[in-house]
PDB file of C-alpha atoms in Angstrom:
ATOM      1  CA  MET A   4      78.910 102.239  29.601  1.00  0.00           C
ATOM      2  CA  LYS A   5      81.704 100.523  27.782  1.00  0.00           C
ATOM      3  CA  SER A   6      85.241 101.987  26.388  1.00  0.00           C
ATOM      4  CA  GLY A   7      85.811  98.930  24.962  1.00  0.00           C
ATOM      5  CA  ILE A   8      89.324  98.497  26.707  1.00  0.00           C
ATOM      6  CA  ASP A   9      90.161  95.067  28.347  1.00  0.00           C
ATOM      7  CA  ALA A  10      91.905  96.094  31.310  1.00  0.00           C
ATOM      8  CA  ARG A  11      92.140  92.751  33.206  1.00  0.00           C
ATOM      9  CA  ILE A  12      95.888  90.972  33.618  1.00  0.00           C
ATOM     10  CA  LYS A  13      96.193  88.368  30.856  1.00  0.00           C
ATOM     11  CA  LEU A  14      96.875  84.850  31.623  1.00  0.00           C
ATOM     12  CA  GLY A  15     101.084  84.295  31.915  1.00  0.00           C
ATOM     13  CA  SER A  16     101.822  88.269  32.195  1.00  0.00           C
ATOM     14  CA  VAL A  17     104.875  88.691  34.226  1.00  0.00           C
ATOM     15  CA  PRO A  18     104.339  91.525  37.191  1.00  0.00           C
ATOM     16  CA  PRO A  19     106.680  94.623  36.503  1.00  0.00           C
ATOM     17  CA  ASN A  20     108.439  94.584  39.922  1.00  0.00           C
ATOM     18  CA  LYS A  21     109.095  90.775  39.573  1.00  0.00           C
ATOM     19  CA  GLY A  22     112.648  90.276  41.460  1.00  0.00           C
ATOM     20  CA  LYS A  23     112.791  93.805  42.613  1.00  0.00           C
ATOM     21  CA  LYS A  24     113.443  94.274  46.331  1.00  0.00           C
ATOM     22  CA  LYS A  25     113.256  97.895  46.768  1.00  0.00           C
ATOM     23  CA  LEU A  26     110.276  99.662  45.519  1.00  0.00           C
ATOM     24  CA  TRP A  27     111.089 102.985  47.194  1.00  0.00           C
ATOM     25  CA  THR A  28     113.088 105.378  47.222  1.00  0.00           C
ATOM     26  CA  GLY A  29     115.244 107.400  50.369  1.00  0.00           C
ATOM     27  CA  GLY A  30     113.444 107.087  53.993  1.00  0.00           C
ATOM     28  CA  GLU A  31     116.695 104.537  55.226  1.00  0.00           C
ATOM     29  CA  ASP A  32     117.813 106.926  57.506  1.00  0.00           C
ATOM     30  CA  THR A  33     114.668 106.907  59.687  1.00  0.00           C
ATOM     31  CA  GLN A  34     113.867 103.078  59.493  1.00  0.00           C
ATOM     32  CA  PHE A  35     114.239 100.403  62.185  1.00  0.00           C
ATOM     33  CA  LYS A  36     117.459  98.610  61.863  1.00  0.00           C
ATOM     34  CA  LYS A  37     117.810  94.654  62.456  1.00  0.00           C
ATOM     35  CA  GLY A  38     118.131  94.391  66.553  1.00  0.00           C
ATOM     36  CA  HIS A  39     116.995  97.967  67.362  1.00  0.00           C
ATOM     37  CA  LYS A  40     115.758  98.052  70.533  1.00  0.00           C
ATOM     38  CA  PRO A  41     113.281 100.802  71.653  1.00  0.00           C
ATOM     39  CA  HIS A  42     114.133 103.663  74.402  1.00  0.00           C
ATOM     40  CA  ASN A  43     111.766 102.379  76.923  1.00  0.00           C
ATOM     41  CA  TYR A  44     113.146  98.687  76.368  1.00  0.00           C
ATOM     42  CA  VAL A  45     113.735  96.829  79.957  1.00  0.00           C
ATOM     43  CA  PRO A  46     115.792  93.332  80.236  1.00  0.00           C
ATOM     44  CA  VAL A  47     114.320  90.205  81.137  1.00  0.00           C
ATOM     45  CA  GLY A  48     114.047  90.134  84.904  1.00  0.00           C
ATOM     46  CA  SER A  49     112.839  93.764  85.704  1.00  0.00           C
ATOM     47  CA  GLU A  50     110.575  94.762  87.909  1.00  0.00           C
ATOM     48  CA  ARG A  51     107.320  97.186  87.450  1.00  0.00           C
ATOM     49  CA  VAL A  52     104.099  97.951  89.264  1.00  0.00           C
ATOM     50  CA  ASN A  53     100.886  97.599  87.288  1.00  0.00           C
ATOM     51  CA  GLY A  54      98.128  99.381  87.322  1.00  0.00           C
ATOM     52  CA  ASP A  55      96.528  97.497  90.190  1.00  0.00           C
ATOM     53  CA  ASP A  56      99.520  97.852  92.220  1.00  0.00           C
ATOM     54  CA  TYR A  57     100.895  94.537  91.987  1.00  0.00           C
ATOM     55  CA  VAL A  58     104.554  94.189  91.115  1.00  0.00           C
ATOM     56  CA  ASP A  59     105.311  92.209  87.882  1.00  0.00           C
ATOM     57  CA  ILE A  60     108.621  90.757  86.591  1.00  0.00           C
ATOM     58  CA  LYS A  61     109.556  90.652  82.892  1.00  0.00           C
ATOM     59  CA  ILE A  62     109.875  86.859  81.929  1.00  0.00           C
ATOM     60  CA  ALA A  63     110.423  86.914  78.079  1.00  0.00           C
ATOM     61  CA  ASP A  64     110.896  89.360  75.469  1.00  0.00           C
ATOM     62  CA  PRO A  65     109.227  91.063  73.875  1.00  0.00           C
ATOM     63  CA  ASN A  66     106.844  91.974  76.359  1.00  0.00           C
ATOM     64  CA  MET A  67     105.798  89.082  78.728  1.00  0.00           C
ATOM     65  CA  TRP A  68     105.055  90.235  82.372  1.00  0.00           C
ATOM     66  CA  ARG A  69     104.270  88.073  85.331  1.00  0.00           C
ATOM     67  CA  GLY A  70     102.926  88.812  89.063  1.00  0.00           C
ATOM     68  CA  LYS A  71     106.228  88.452  91.240  1.00  0.00           C
ATOM     69  CA  HIS A  72     103.983  86.896  94.037  1.00  0.00           C
ATOM     70  CA  LEU A  73     102.995  84.314  91.591  1.00  0.00           C
ATOM     71  CA  LEU A  74     106.553  83.337  90.537  1.00  0.00           C
ATOM     72  CA  ILE A  75     107.739  83.128  94.393  1.00  0.00           C
ATOM     73  CA  TRP A  76     104.701  80.897  95.239  1.00  0.00           C
ATOM     74  CA  GLU A  77     105.156  78.686  92.393  1.00  0.00           C
ATOM     75  CA  GLN A  78     108.966  78.710  92.966  1.00  0.00           C
ATOM     76  CA  GLN A  79     107.888  77.820  96.778  1.00  0.00           C
ATOM     77  CA  CYS A  80     105.516  74.880  95.925  1.00  0.00           C
ATOM     78  CA  GLY A  81     107.533  73.453  92.961  1.00  0.00           C
ATOM     79  CA  HIS A  82     103.924  73.878  90.649  1.00  0.00           C
ATOM     80  CA  ALA A  83     102.080  76.287  88.631  1.00  0.00           C
ATOM     81  CA  VAL A  84      98.925  77.949  90.451  1.00  0.00           C
ATOM     82  CA  PRO A  85      96.276  75.921  89.723  1.00  0.00           C
ATOM     83  CA  ARG A  86      93.265  76.786  86.993  1.00  0.00           C
ATOM     84  CA  GLY A  87      90.383  78.447  88.583  1.00  0.00           C
ATOM     85  CA  HIS A  88      92.833  79.629  91.607  1.00  0.00           C
ATOM     86  CA  ALA A  89      94.404  83.145  92.861  1.00  0.00           C
ATOM     87  CA  VAL A  90      97.058  83.591  95.477  1.00  0.00           C
ATOM     88  CA  ILE A  91      96.225  86.519  97.548  1.00  0.00           C
ATOM     89  CA  PHE A  92      98.392  88.522 100.015  1.00  0.00           C
ATOM     90  CA  GLY A  93      97.461  87.367 103.770  1.00  0.00           C
ATOM     91  CA  ASP A  94      98.029  91.171 104.957  1.00  0.00           C
ATOM     92  CA  GLY A  95      96.680  93.029 101.968  1.00  0.00           C
ATOM     93  CA  ASP A  96     100.190  94.235 101.492  1.00  0.00           C
ATOM     94  CA  ARG A  97     101.039  93.665  98.271  1.00  0.00           C
ATOM     95  CA  ARG A  98     104.824  94.325  98.823  1.00  0.00           C
ATOM     96  CA  ASN A  99     104.832  91.552 101.544  1.00  0.00           C
ATOM     97  CA  PHE A 100     106.398  88.768  99.481  1.00  0.00           C
ATOM     98  CA  ASP A 101     107.018  86.275 102.533  1.00  0.00           C
ATOM     99  CA  SER A 102     106.019  82.494 102.044  1.00  0.00           C
ATOM    100  CA  ASP A 103     103.453  82.706 105.217  1.00  0.00           C
ATOM    101  CA  ASN A 104     101.958  85.905 103.602  1.00  0.00           C
ATOM    102  CA  LEU A 105     100.850  84.487 100.177  1.00  0.00           C
ATOM    103  CA  ILE A 106      97.693  82.355 100.229  1.00  0.00           C
ATOM    104  CA  LEU A 107      96.303  80.086  97.732  1.00  0.00           C
ATOM    105  CA  VAL A 108      92.607  80.163  97.481  1.00  0.00           C
ATOM    106  CA  THR A 109      89.800  79.531  94.864  1.00  0.00           C
ATOM    107  CA  ARG A 110      88.145  82.306  92.816  1.00  0.00           C
ATOM    108  CA  GLY A 111      85.038  81.282  94.697  1.00  0.00           C
ATOM    109  CA  GLN A 112      86.509  81.736  97.971  1.00  0.00           C
ATOM    110  CA  LEU A 113      88.392  84.883  96.785  1.00  0.00           C
ATOM    111  CA  ALA A 114      84.766  86.591  95.383  1.00  0.00           C
ATOM    112  CA  ILE A 115      83.268  85.604  98.741  1.00  0.00           C
ATOM    113  CA  MET A 116      85.997  87.390 100.687  1.00  0.00           C
ATOM    114  CA  ASN A 117      86.037  90.206  98.904  1.00  0.00           C
ATOM    115  CA  ASN A 118      82.110  90.529  99.358  1.00  0.00           C
ATOM    116  CA  ARG A 119      82.267  90.206 102.817  1.00  0.00           C
ATOM    117  CA  GLY A 120      85.610  92.105 103.670  1.00  0.00           C
ATOM    118  CA  PHE A 121      87.420  89.130 104.684  1.00  0.00           C
ATOM    119  CA  ILE A 122      90.858  89.852 103.658  1.00  0.00           C
ATOM    120  CA  GLN A 123      92.118  91.272 106.849  1.00  0.00           C
ATOM    121  CA  LYS A 124      95.607  92.959 107.756  1.00  0.00           C
ATOM    122  CA  ASP A 125      96.970  89.792 109.585  1.00  0.00           C
ATOM    123  CA  ALA A 126      97.462  86.722 107.391  1.00  0.00           C
ATOM    124  CA  GLU A 127      96.175  84.346 110.211  1.00  0.00           C
ATOM    125  CA  LEU A 128      92.791  86.444 110.276  1.00  0.00           C
ATOM    126  CA  THR A 129      92.769  86.461 106.541  1.00  0.00           C
ATOM    127  CA  ARG A 130      93.022  82.415 106.775  1.00  0.00           C
ATOM    128  CA  THR A 131      89.936  82.573 109.532  1.00  0.00           C
ATOM    129  CA  GLY A 132      88.163  84.519 106.662  1.00  0.00           C
ATOM    130  CA  ILE A 133      88.787  81.641 104.163  1.00  0.00           C
ATOM    131  CA  ILE A 134      87.344  79.059 106.856  1.00  0.00           C
ATOM    132  CA  LEU A 135      84.143  81.825 107.074  1.00  0.00           C
ATOM    133  CA  ALA A 136      84.165  81.635 103.061  1.00  0.00           C
ATOM    134  CA  ASP A 137      83.625  77.987 102.894  1.00  0.00           C
ATOM    135  CA  ILE A 138      80.987  77.789 105.780  1.00  0.00           C
ATOM    136  CA  ILE A 139      78.967  80.511 103.640  1.00  0.00           C
ATOM    137  CA  LYS A 140      79.561  78.428 100.127  1.00  0.00           C
ATOM    138  CA  LYS A 141      78.802  75.347 101.819  1.00  0.00           C
ATOM    139  CA  ILE A 142      75.382  77.106 103.319  1.00  0.00           C
ATOM    140  CA  GLY A 143      74.160  78.363  99.845  1.00  0.00           C
ATOM    141  CA  GLU A 144      74.897  74.894  98.236  1.00  0.00           C
ATOM    142  CA  ARG A 145      72.866  73.469 100.432  1.00  0.00           C
ATOM    143  CA  LYS A 146      70.155  75.972  99.993  1.00  0.00           C
ATOM    144  CA  ARG A 147      70.101  75.448  96.417  1.00  0.00           C
ATOM    145  CA  SER A 148      70.070  71.704  96.498  1.00  0.00           C
ATOM    146  CA  LYS A 149      67.688  71.886  99.363  1.00  0.00           C
ATOM    147  CA  ARG A 150      69.948  69.016 101.353  1.00  0.00           C
ATOM    148  CA  ILE A 151      69.398  71.353 104.358  1.00  0.00           C
ATOM    149  CA  PRO A 152      66.245  69.350 106.187  1.00  0.00           C
ATOM    150  CA  GLU A 153      63.626  71.863 107.017  1.00  0.00           C
ATOM    151  CA  GLY A 154      64.090  71.417 111.065  1.00  0.00           C
ATOM    152  CA  GLU A 155      67.746  71.864 110.355  1.00  0.00           C
ATOM    153  CA  HIS A 156      67.601  75.254 108.658  1.00  0.00           C
ATOM    154  CA  PHE A 157      67.633  77.454 111.661  1.00  0.00           C
ATOM    155  CA  GLY A 158      70.600  76.021 112.987  1.00  0.00           C
ATOM    156  CA  TRP A 159      72.613  76.877 109.763  1.00  0.00           C
ATOM    157  CA  VAL A 160      71.173  80.609 109.690  1.00  0.00           C
ATOM    158  CA  LYS A 161      71.990  80.566 113.571  1.00  0.00           C
ATOM    159  CA  VAL A 162      75.511  79.369 113.396  1.00  0.00           C
ATOM    160  CA  LEU A 163      76.446  81.565 110.234  1.00  0.00           C
ATOM    161  CA  ASN A 164      74.870  84.881 112.349  1.00  0.00           C
ATOM    162  CA  LEU A 165      76.771  83.786 115.562  1.00  0.00           C
ATOM    163  CA  LEU A 166      79.740  83.711 113.706  1.00  0.00           C
ATOM    164  CA  LYS A 167      79.324  87.053 111.804  1.00  0.00           C
ATOM    165  CA  CYS A 168      78.403  88.818 114.959  1.00  0.00           C
ATOM    166  CA  THR A 169      81.201  87.619 117.347  1.00  0.00           C
ATOM    167  CA  CYS A 170      83.588  88.360 114.366  1.00  0.00           C
ATOM    168  CA  SER A 171      82.366  91.584 113.612  1.00  0.00           C
ATOM    169  CA  LYS A 172      83.133  92.549 117.375  1.00  0.00           C
ATOM    170  CA  THR A 173      86.257  90.859 118.272  1.00  0.00           C
ATOM    171  CA  GLY A 174      88.186  90.362 115.185  1.00  0.00           C
ATOM    172  CA  ILE A 175      87.383  87.712 112.453  1.00  0.00           C
ATOM    173  CA  GLY A 176      90.152  85.424 114.028  1.00  0.00           C
ATOM    174  CA  ARG A 177      89.229  85.445 117.530  1.00  0.00           C
ATOM    175  CA  GLY A 178      85.804  85.636 117.090  1.00  0.00           C
ATOM    176  CA  MET A 179      85.857  82.357 115.338  1.00  0.00           C
ATOM    177  CA  LYS A 180      87.200  80.643 118.327  1.00  0.00           C
ATOM    178  CA  VAL A 181      84.547  82.716 120.626  1.00  0.00           C
ATOM    179  CA  SER A 182      81.863  81.648 118.269  1.00  0.00           C
ATOM    180  CA  LEU A 183      82.737  77.855 118.463  1.00  0.00           C
ATOM    181  CA  MET A 184      83.288  78.080 122.174  1.00  0.00           C
ATOM    182  CA  LYS A 185      79.744  79.584 122.618  1.00  0.00           C
ATOM    183  CA  MET A 186      77.822  76.726 120.239  1.00  0.00           C
ATOM    184  CA  ASN A 187      76.015  74.334 122.290  1.00  0.00           C
ATOM    185  CA  GLU A 188      76.828  70.640 121.003  1.00  0.00           C
ATOM    186  CA  ALA A 189      73.951  70.332 118.578  1.00  0.00           C
ATOM    187  CA  ASP A 190      75.230  73.635 116.622  1.00  0.00           C
ATOM    188  CA  GLN A 191      78.674  72.319 116.560  1.00  0.00           C
ATOM    189  CA  THR A 192      77.139  69.114 114.938  1.00  0.00           C
ATOM    190  CA  ILE A 193      75.598  71.325 112.598  1.00  0.00           C
ATOM    191  CA  THR A 194      78.802  73.233 111.812  1.00  0.00           C
ATOM    192  CA  HIS A 195      80.750  69.978 111.344  1.00  0.00           C
ATOM    193  CA  LYS A 196      78.273  68.569 109.204  1.00  0.00           C
ATOM    194  CA  LEU A 197      78.730  72.184 106.927  1.00  0.00           C
ATOM    195  CA  LEU A 198      81.920  71.806 106.285  1.00  0.00           C
ATOM    196  CA  GLN A 199      81.859  68.051 105.276  1.00  0.00           C
TER     197      GLN A 199
END
């Protein structure tokens, strides 16, 4: 059904609001003014605790935050945290920013450590947990690539089980030392080959 009226805009027509800046009336009192800051604004350098219980520092406006532990680690090491890595707290305390407590690990190491409970309440034990994570990762890589000779497979499992057993009884750090002392020469050779 057609009315016969052509309501299309004609070529060369001038819009009715051309040159006008204000197209409303009223409401100016409640509008944000230039340079206005919200009531919850905090300056750059402020700290907050995020939802994961990490301390963040505001590094730029309007709303850029970064983990305090990352900034401290980068300041001490002189470079950014490499891609695919994370900085963890050796003793598990997210308020302990001591340089000896901040440890750089790969995401792969972190996944194994979280899965196996290798992050302890002591930084040295956690560092030993990193070594165990590397051993477990290497065993998995060799199994997948079938680089473990058939006769040596039992040796790899034996080494790992020995480490697991003594670590669970004596604590990771001491367990690692006890395990290495208890190994015979063949097992030590396998362990060294594993870590290469």
